[in-house]
Short mmCIF file of C-alpha atoms in Angstrom, two decimals:
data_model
loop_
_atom_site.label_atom_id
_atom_site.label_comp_id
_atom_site.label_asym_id
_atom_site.label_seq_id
_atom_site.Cartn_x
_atom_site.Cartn_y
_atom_site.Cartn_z
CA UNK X 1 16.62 -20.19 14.88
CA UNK X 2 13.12 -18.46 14.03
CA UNK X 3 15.52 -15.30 12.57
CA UNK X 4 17.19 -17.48 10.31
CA UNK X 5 13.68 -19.31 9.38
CA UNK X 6 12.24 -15.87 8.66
CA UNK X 7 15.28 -15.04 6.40
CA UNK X 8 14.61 -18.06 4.46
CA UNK X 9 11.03 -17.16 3.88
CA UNK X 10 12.20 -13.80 3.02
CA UNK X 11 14.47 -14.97 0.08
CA UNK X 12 12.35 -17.68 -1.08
CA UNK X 13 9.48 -15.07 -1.60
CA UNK X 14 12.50 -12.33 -2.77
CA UNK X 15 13.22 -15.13 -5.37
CA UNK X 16 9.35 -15.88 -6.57
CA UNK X 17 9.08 -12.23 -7.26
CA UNK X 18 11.91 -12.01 -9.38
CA UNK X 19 14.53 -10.37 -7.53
CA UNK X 20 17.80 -10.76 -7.21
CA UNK X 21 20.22 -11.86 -4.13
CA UNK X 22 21.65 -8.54 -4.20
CA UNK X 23 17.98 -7.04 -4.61
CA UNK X 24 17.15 -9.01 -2.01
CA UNK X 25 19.52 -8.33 0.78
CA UNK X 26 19.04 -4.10 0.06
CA UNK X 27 15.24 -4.51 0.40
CA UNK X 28 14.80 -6.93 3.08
CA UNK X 29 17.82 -6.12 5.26
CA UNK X 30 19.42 -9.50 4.98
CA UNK X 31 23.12 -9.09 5.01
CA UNK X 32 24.18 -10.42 1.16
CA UNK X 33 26.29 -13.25 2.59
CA UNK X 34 23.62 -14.51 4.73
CA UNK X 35 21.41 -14.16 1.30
CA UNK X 36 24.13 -16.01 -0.61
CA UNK X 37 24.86 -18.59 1.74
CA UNK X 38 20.71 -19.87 2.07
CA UNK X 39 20.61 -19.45 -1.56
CA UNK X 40 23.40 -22.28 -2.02
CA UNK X 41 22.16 -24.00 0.65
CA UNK X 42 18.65 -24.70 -0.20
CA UNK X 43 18.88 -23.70 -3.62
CA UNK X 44 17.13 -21.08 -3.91
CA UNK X 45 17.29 -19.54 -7.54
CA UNK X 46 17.61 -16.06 -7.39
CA UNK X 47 17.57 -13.90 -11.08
CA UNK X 48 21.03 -13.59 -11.86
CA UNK X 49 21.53 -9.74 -11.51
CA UNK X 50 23.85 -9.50 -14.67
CA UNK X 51 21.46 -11.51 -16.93
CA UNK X 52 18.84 -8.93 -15.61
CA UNK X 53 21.23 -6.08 -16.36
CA UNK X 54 21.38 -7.35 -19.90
CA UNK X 55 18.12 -7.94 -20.43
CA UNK X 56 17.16 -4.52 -19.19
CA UNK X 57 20.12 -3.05 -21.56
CA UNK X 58 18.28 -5.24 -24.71
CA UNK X 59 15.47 -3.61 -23.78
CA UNK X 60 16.20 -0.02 -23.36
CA UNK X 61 18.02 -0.36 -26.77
CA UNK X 62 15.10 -2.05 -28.25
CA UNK X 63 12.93 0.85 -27.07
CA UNK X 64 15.57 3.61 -28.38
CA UNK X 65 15.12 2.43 -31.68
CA UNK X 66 11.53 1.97 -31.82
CA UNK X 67 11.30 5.54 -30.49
CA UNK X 68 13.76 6.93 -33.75
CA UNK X 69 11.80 4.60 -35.98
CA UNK X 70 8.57 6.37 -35.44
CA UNK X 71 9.79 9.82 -35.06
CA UNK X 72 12.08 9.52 -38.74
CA UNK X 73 14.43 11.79 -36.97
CA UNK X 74 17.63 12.17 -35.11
CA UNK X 75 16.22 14.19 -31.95
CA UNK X 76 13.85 11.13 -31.25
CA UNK X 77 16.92 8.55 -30.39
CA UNK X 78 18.08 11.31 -28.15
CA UNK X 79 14.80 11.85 -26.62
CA UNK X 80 14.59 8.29 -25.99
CA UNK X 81 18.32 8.03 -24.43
CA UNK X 82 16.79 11.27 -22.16
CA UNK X 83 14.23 9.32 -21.20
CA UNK X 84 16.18 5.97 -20.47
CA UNK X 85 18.65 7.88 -18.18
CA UNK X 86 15.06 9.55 -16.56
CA UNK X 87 13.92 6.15 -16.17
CA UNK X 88 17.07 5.13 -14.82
CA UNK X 89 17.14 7.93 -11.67
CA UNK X 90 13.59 7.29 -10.75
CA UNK X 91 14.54 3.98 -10.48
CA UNK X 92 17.56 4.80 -7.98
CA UNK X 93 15.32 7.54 -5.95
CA UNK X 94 12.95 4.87 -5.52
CA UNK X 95 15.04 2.36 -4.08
CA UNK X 96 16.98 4.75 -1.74
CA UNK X 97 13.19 6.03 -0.30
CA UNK X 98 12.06 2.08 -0.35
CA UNK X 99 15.01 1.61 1.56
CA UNK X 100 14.71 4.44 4.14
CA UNK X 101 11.11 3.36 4.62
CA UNK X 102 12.24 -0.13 5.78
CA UNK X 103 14.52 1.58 7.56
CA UNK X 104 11.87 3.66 9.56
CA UNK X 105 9.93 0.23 9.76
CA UNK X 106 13.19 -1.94 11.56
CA UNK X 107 13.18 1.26 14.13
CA UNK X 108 10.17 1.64 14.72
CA UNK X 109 8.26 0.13 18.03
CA UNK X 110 6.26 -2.70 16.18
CA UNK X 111 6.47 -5.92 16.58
CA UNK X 112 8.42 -9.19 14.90
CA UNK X 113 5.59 -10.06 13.06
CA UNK X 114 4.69 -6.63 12.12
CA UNK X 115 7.55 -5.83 10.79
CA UNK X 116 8.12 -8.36 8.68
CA UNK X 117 4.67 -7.76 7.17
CA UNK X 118 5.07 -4.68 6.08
CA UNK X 119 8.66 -4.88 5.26
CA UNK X 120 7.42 -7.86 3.05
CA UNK X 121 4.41 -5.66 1.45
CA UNK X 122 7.23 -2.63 0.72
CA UNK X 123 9.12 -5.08 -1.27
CA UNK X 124 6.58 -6.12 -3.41
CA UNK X 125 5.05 -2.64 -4.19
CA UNK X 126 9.29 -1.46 -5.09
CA UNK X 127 9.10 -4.69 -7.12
CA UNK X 128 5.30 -4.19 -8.83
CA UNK X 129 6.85 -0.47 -9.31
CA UNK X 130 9.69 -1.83 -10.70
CA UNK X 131 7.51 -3.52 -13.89
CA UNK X 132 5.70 -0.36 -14.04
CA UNK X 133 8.44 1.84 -15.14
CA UNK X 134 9.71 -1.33 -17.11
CA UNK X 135 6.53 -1.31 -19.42
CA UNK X 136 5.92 -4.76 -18.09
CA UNK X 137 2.82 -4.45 -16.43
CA UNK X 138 -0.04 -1.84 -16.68
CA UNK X 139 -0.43 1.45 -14.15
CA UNK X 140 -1.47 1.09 -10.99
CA UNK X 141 -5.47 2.05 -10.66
CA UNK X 142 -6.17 5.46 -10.21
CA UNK X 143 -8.62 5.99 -6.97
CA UNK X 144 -11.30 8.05 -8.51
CA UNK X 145 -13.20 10.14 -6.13
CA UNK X 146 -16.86 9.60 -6.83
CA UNK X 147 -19.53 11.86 -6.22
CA UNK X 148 -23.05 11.68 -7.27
CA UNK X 149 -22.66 14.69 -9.83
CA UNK X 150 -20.26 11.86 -11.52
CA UNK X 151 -21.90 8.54 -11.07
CA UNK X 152 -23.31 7.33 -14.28
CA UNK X 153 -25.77 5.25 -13.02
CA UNK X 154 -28.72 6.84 -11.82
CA UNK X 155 -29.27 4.35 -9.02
CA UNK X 156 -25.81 4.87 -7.65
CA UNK X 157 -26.49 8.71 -7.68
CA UNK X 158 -29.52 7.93 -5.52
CA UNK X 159 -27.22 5.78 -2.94
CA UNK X 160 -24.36 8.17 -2.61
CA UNK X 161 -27.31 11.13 -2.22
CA UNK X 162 -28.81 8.84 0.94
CA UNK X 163 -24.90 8.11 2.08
CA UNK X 164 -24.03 12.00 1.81
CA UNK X 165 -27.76 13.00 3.54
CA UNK X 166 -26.73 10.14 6.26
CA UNK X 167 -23.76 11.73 7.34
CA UNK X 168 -24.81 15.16 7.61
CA UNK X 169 -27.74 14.17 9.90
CA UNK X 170 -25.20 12.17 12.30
CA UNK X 171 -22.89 14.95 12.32
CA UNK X 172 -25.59 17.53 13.49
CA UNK X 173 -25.56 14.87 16.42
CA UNK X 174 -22.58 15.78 17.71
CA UNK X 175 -21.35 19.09 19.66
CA UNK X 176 -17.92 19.86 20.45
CA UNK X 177 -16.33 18.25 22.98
CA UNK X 178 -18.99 15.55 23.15
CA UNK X 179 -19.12 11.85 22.22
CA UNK X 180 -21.81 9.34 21.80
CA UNK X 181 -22.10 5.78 20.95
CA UNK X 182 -24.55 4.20 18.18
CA UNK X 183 -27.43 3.87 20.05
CA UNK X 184 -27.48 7.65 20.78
CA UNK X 185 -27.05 8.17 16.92
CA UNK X 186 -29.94 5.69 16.55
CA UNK X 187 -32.14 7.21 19.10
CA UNK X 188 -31.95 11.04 17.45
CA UNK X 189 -31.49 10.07 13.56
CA UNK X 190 -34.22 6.72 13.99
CA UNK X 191 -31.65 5.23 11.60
CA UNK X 192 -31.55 1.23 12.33
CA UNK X 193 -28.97 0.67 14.04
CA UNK X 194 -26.48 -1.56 12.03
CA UNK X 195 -26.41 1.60 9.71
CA UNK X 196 -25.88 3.76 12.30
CA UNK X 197 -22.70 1.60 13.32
CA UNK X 198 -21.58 1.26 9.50
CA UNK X 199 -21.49 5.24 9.07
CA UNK X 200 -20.09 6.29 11.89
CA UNK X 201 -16.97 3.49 11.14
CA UNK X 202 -17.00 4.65 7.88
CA UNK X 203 -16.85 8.55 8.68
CA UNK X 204 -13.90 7.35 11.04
CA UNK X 205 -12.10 5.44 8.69
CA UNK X 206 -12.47 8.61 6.41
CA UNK X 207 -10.87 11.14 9.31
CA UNK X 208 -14.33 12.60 9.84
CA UNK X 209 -14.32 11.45 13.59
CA UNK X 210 -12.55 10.11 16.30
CA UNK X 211 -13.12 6.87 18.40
CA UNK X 212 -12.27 5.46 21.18
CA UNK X 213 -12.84 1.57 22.56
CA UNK X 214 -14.34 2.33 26.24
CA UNK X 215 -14.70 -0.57 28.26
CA UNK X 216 -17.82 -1.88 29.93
CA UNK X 217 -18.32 -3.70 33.09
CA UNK X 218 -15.41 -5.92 34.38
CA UNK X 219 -15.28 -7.98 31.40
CA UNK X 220 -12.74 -6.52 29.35
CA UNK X 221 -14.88 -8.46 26.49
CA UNK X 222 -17.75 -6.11 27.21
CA UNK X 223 -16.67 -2.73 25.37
CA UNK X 224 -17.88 0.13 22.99
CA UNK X 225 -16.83 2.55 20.40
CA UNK X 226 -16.95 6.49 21.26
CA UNK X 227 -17.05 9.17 18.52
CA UNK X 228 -16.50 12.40 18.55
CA UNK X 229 -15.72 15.41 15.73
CA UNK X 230 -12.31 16.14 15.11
#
Protein backbone atom coordinates (compact mmCIF):
# COMPACT_ATOMS: atom_id res chain seq x y z
CA UNK A 1 0.00 0.00 0.00
CA UNK A 2 2.69 2.81 0.90
CA UNK A 3 4.55 1.59 -2.69
CA UNK A 4 1.60 2.27 -4.57
CA UNK A 5 0.99 5.70 -2.49
CA UNK A 6 4.56 6.68 -3.33
CA UNK A 7 3.93 5.90 -7.07
CA UNK A 8 1.07 8.18 -7.01
CA UNK A 9 3.06 10.99 -5.59
CA UNK A 10 5.62 10.21 -8.08
CA UNK A 11 3.30 10.77 -11.15
CA UNK A 12 1.36 13.49 -9.76
CA UNK A 13 4.69 15.50 -9.31
CA UNK A 14 5.99 13.69 -12.92
CA UNK A 15 2.75 15.38 -14.25
CA UNK A 16 3.22 19.09 -12.51
CA UNK A 17 6.58 19.18 -14.12
CA UNK A 18 5.48 18.55 -17.42
CA UNK A 19 6.36 15.15 -18.24
CA UNK A 20 4.92 12.66 -19.85
CA UNK A 21 3.53 9.00 -18.71
CA UNK A 22 6.09 7.50 -20.78
CA UNK A 23 8.69 10.17 -19.37
CA UNK A 24 7.56 9.32 -16.33
CA UNK A 25 7.80 5.62 -15.99
CA UNK A 26 11.75 5.78 -17.69
CA UNK A 27 12.76 8.34 -15.01
CA UNK A 28 11.08 7.22 -11.98
CA UNK A 29 11.11 3.45 -12.51
CA UNK A 30 7.39 3.02 -12.51
CA UNK A 31 6.48 0.29 -14.86
CA UNK A 32 4.29 2.34 -17.81
CA UNK A 33 1.16 0.30 -17.07
CA UNK A 34 1.26 0.97 -13.48
CA UNK A 35 1.82 4.83 -14.74
CA UNK A 36 -1.14 4.46 -17.11
CA UNK A 37 -3.41 2.75 -14.97
CA UNK A 38 -3.09 5.70 -11.79
CA UNK A 39 -3.23 8.17 -14.48
CA UNK A 40 -6.89 6.92 -15.51
CA UNK A 41 -7.64 6.27 -12.25
CA UNK A 42 -7.20 9.48 -10.49
CA UNK A 43 -6.88 11.48 -13.44
CA UNK A 44 -3.89 12.51 -13.50
CA UNK A 45 -3.08 14.63 -16.73
CA UNK A 46 0.05 13.75 -18.03
CA UNK A 47 1.49 15.94 -21.40
CA UNK A 48 0.45 13.93 -24.16
CA UNK A 49 3.89 12.73 -25.54
CA UNK A 50 2.83 13.18 -29.29
CA UNK A 51 1.46 16.74 -28.78
CA UNK A 52 4.95 17.31 -27.15
CA UNK A 53 6.65 15.66 -30.11
CA UNK A 54 4.87 18.16 -32.31
CA UNK A 55 5.37 20.95 -30.52
CA UNK A 56 9.06 20.26 -30.23
CA UNK A 57 9.03 19.51 -34.23
CA UNK A 58 7.15 23.31 -34.63
CA UNK A 59 9.79 24.44 -32.83
CA UNK A 60 12.92 23.07 -34.21
CA UNK A 61 11.44 24.13 -37.64
CA UNK A 62 10.67 27.50 -36.36
CA UNK A 63 14.29 27.79 -35.21
CA UNK A 64 15.72 26.35 -38.70
CA UNK A 65 14.28 29.10 -40.38
CA UNK A 66 15.08 31.84 -38.16
CA UNK A 67 18.67 30.54 -38.31
CA UNK A 68 18.59 30.77 -42.61
CA UNK A 69 16.78 34.06 -42.22
CA UNK A 70 19.63 35.73 -40.50
CA UNK A 71 22.45 34.06 -42.16
CA UNK A 72 20.81 34.96 -46.08
CA UNK A 73 22.36 31.71 -47.01
CA UNK A 74 21.88 28.10 -47.74
CA UNK A 75 24.73 26.64 -45.32
CA UNK A 76 22.84 28.36 -42.33
CA UNK A 77 19.51 25.98 -42.67
CA UNK A 78 22.01 23.18 -42.72
CA UNK A 79 23.88 24.42 -39.82
CA UNK A 80 20.76 24.70 -38.01
CA UNK A 81 19.46 21.00 -39.05
CA UNK A 82 23.34 20.05 -37.62
CA UNK A 83 22.57 21.54 -34.71
CA UNK A 84 18.91 20.18 -34.20
CA UNK A 85 20.17 16.55 -34.70
CA UNK A 86 23.22 17.76 -31.95
CA UNK A 87 20.52 18.85 -29.81
CA UNK A 88 18.69 15.84 -30.38
CA UNK A 89 21.74 13.21 -29.13
CA UNK A 90 22.53 15.24 -26.11
CA UNK A 91 19.18 14.89 -25.35
CA UNK A 92 19.27 10.90 -25.65
CA UNK A 93 22.89 10.70 -23.79
CA UNK A 94 21.32 12.53 -21.13
CA UNK A 95 18.48 10.45 -20.48
CA UNK A 96 20.38 7.09 -20.81
CA UNK A 97 23.10 8.63 -17.93
CA UNK A 98 19.84 10.10 -15.91
CA UNK A 99 18.67 6.75 -16.16
CA UNK A 100 21.80 4.78 -15.10
CA UNK A 101 22.12 7.20 -12.21
CA UNK A 102 18.68 6.16 -10.85
CA UNK A 103 19.74 3.04 -11.54
CA UNK A 104 22.89 3.26 -9.23
CA UNK A 105 20.42 5.06 -6.72
CA UNK A 106 17.56 1.84 -6.65
CA UNK A 107 20.92 -0.40 -5.90
CA UNK A 108 22.41 1.30 -3.79
CA UNK A 109 22.18 0.66 0.26
CA UNK A 110 19.98 3.79 1.12
CA UNK A 111 16.99 3.88 2.39
CA UNK A 112 13.03 4.14 1.15
CA UNK A 113 12.93 7.56 1.83
CA UNK A 114 16.27 8.29 0.51
CA UNK A 115 15.81 7.02 -2.45
CA UNK A 116 12.94 8.44 -3.43
CA UNK A 117 14.48 11.85 -2.64
CA UNK A 118 17.01 11.81 -4.73
CA UNK A 119 15.45 9.83 -7.42
CA UNK A 120 12.79 12.68 -7.23
CA UNK A 121 15.62 15.58 -7.32
CA UNK A 122 17.33 13.58 -10.60
CA UNK A 123 14.10 13.95 -12.32
CA UNK A 124 13.70 17.40 -11.96
CA UNK A 125 17.33 18.48 -12.80
CA UNK A 126 16.81 15.86 -16.42
CA UNK A 127 13.57 17.88 -16.65
CA UNK A 128 15.09 21.69 -15.76
CA UNK A 129 17.91 20.32 -18.32
CA UNK A 130 15.46 19.43 -20.56
CA UNK A 131 14.16 23.43 -20.95
CA UNK A 132 17.69 24.33 -21.07
CA UNK A 133 18.61 22.77 -24.27
CA UNK A 134 14.92 23.69 -25.35
CA UNK A 135 15.70 27.54 -25.10
CA UNK A 136 12.92 27.62 -22.57
CA UNK A 137 14.55 28.67 -19.63
CA UNK A 138 17.91 30.48 -18.98
CA UNK A 139 21.48 28.52 -18.07
CA UNK A 140 22.00 27.18 -15.06
CA UNK A 141 24.33 29.67 -12.73
CA UNK A 142 27.80 29.34 -13.17
CA UNK A 143 29.64 28.81 -9.55
CA UNK A 144 32.24 31.46 -9.75
CA UNK A 145 35.20 30.88 -7.62
CA UNK A 146 35.86 34.06 -5.73
CA UNK A 147 38.98 35.21 -4.46
CA UNK A 148 39.88 38.48 -3.03
CA UNK A 149 42.14 39.46 -6.15
CA UNK A 150 38.42 39.33 -7.83
CA UNK A 151 35.99 40.72 -5.37
CA UNK A 152 34.87 44.11 -6.40
CA UNK A 153 34.00 45.34 -3.29
CA UNK A 154 36.67 46.39 -1.21
CA UNK A 155 35.00 45.28 2.00
CA UNK A 156 34.48 41.79 0.72
CA UNK A 157 38.27 41.69 -0.23
CA UNK A 158 38.93 42.52 3.43
CA UNK A 159 36.54 39.46 4.64
CA UNK A 160 37.81 36.81 2.32
CA UNK A 161 41.63 38.19 3.36
CA UNK A 162 40.52 37.49 7.33
CA UNK A 163 38.66 34.02 6.03
CA UNK A 164 41.92 32.97 3.97
CA UNK A 165 44.40 34.31 7.12
CA UNK A 166 41.82 32.19 9.44
CA UNK A 167 42.42 29.06 7.87
CA UNK A 168 46.00 29.10 7.51
CA UNK A 169 46.46 29.80 11.27
CA UNK A 170 44.09 26.66 12.15
CA UNK A 171 45.86 24.56 9.81
CA UNK A 172 49.37 25.29 11.38
CA UNK A 173 47.34 23.71 14.39
CA UNK A 174 47.35 20.54 13.21
CA UNK A 175 50.28 17.81 12.72
CA UNK A 176 49.92 14.70 10.95
CA UNK A 177 48.26 12.10 12.37
CA UNK A 178 46.72 14.32 15.04
CA UNK A 179 43.20 15.62 15.72
CA UNK A 180 41.76 18.23 17.92
CA UNK A 181 38.43 19.58 18.71
CA UNK A 182 37.40 23.46 18.75
CA UNK A 183 38.38 24.31 21.95
CA UNK A 184 42.01 23.26 21.19
CA UNK A 185 41.74 25.49 17.98
CA UNK A 186 40.40 28.20 20.31
CA UNK A 187 42.96 27.81 22.95
CA UNK A 188 46.19 28.19 20.32
CA UNK A 189 44.53 30.66 17.58
CA UNK A 190 42.45 32.84 20.70
CA UNK A 191 39.81 32.86 17.95
CA UNK A 192 36.19 32.92 19.80
CA UNK A 193 35.04 30.00 19.66
CA UNK A 194 31.80 29.93 17.49
CA UNK A 195 34.34 30.95 14.69
CA UNK A 196 36.55 28.48 15.48
CA UNK A 197 33.60 25.85 15.04
CA UNK A 198 32.31 27.68 11.74
CA UNK A 199 35.89 27.28 10.00
CA UNK A 200 36.81 24.20 10.82
CA UNK A 201 33.01 22.91 9.36
CA UNK A 202 33.60 24.96 6.64
CA UNK A 203 37.28 23.70 5.77
CA UNK A 204 35.50 20.17 6.10
CA UNK A 205 32.75 20.78 3.99
CA UNK A 206 35.46 22.09 1.48
CA UNK A 207 37.69 18.57 1.72
CA UNK A 208 40.33 20.47 3.68
CA UNK A 209 39.83 18.09 6.77
CA UNK A 210 38.39 15.20 8.11
CA UNK A 211 35.92 14.70 11.08
CA UNK A 212 34.75 12.41 13.06
CA UNK A 213 31.56 12.50 15.74
CA UNK A 214 33.35 10.97 19.03
CA UNK A 215 31.11 10.31 21.70
CA UNK A 216 31.24 11.62 25.24
CA UNK A 217 30.21 10.12 28.44
CA UNK A 218 27.35 7.50 28.38
CA UNK A 219 24.94 9.76 26.87
CA UNK A 220 25.09 9.10 23.37
CA UNK A 221 23.60 12.88 23.28
CA UNK A 222 26.88 14.08 24.71
CA UNK A 223 29.35 14.02 21.56
CA UNK A 224 32.05 16.05 19.59
CA UNK A 225 33.52 16.68 16.25
CA UNK A 226 37.34 15.56 15.59
CA UNK A 227 39.44 17.07 12.74
CA UNK A 228 42.23 16.15 11.32
CA UNK A 229 44.31 17.02 7.78
CA UNK A 230 43.70 14.88 5.02
Amino acid sequence: MQKAQMSLSKCINAAEMGLTIRETSTLLDIPYRQVLALSRKYGIKFVCGKKKANEQRKKDSLRQSQASAENHGVNSGQQATLQSKARTRRNKSTDRDSAKRIDEIYSGNLSRTEKYELVYAEAIWTFEQKMIDLKMRPPFPVKKNYTPENASNAAIRKQREESIHRRQIIMDCFKANETKVAEDITRKTKLPLRISSQMLDLMYRDGVLNRERVQVGRNKRNSVYHYSRN
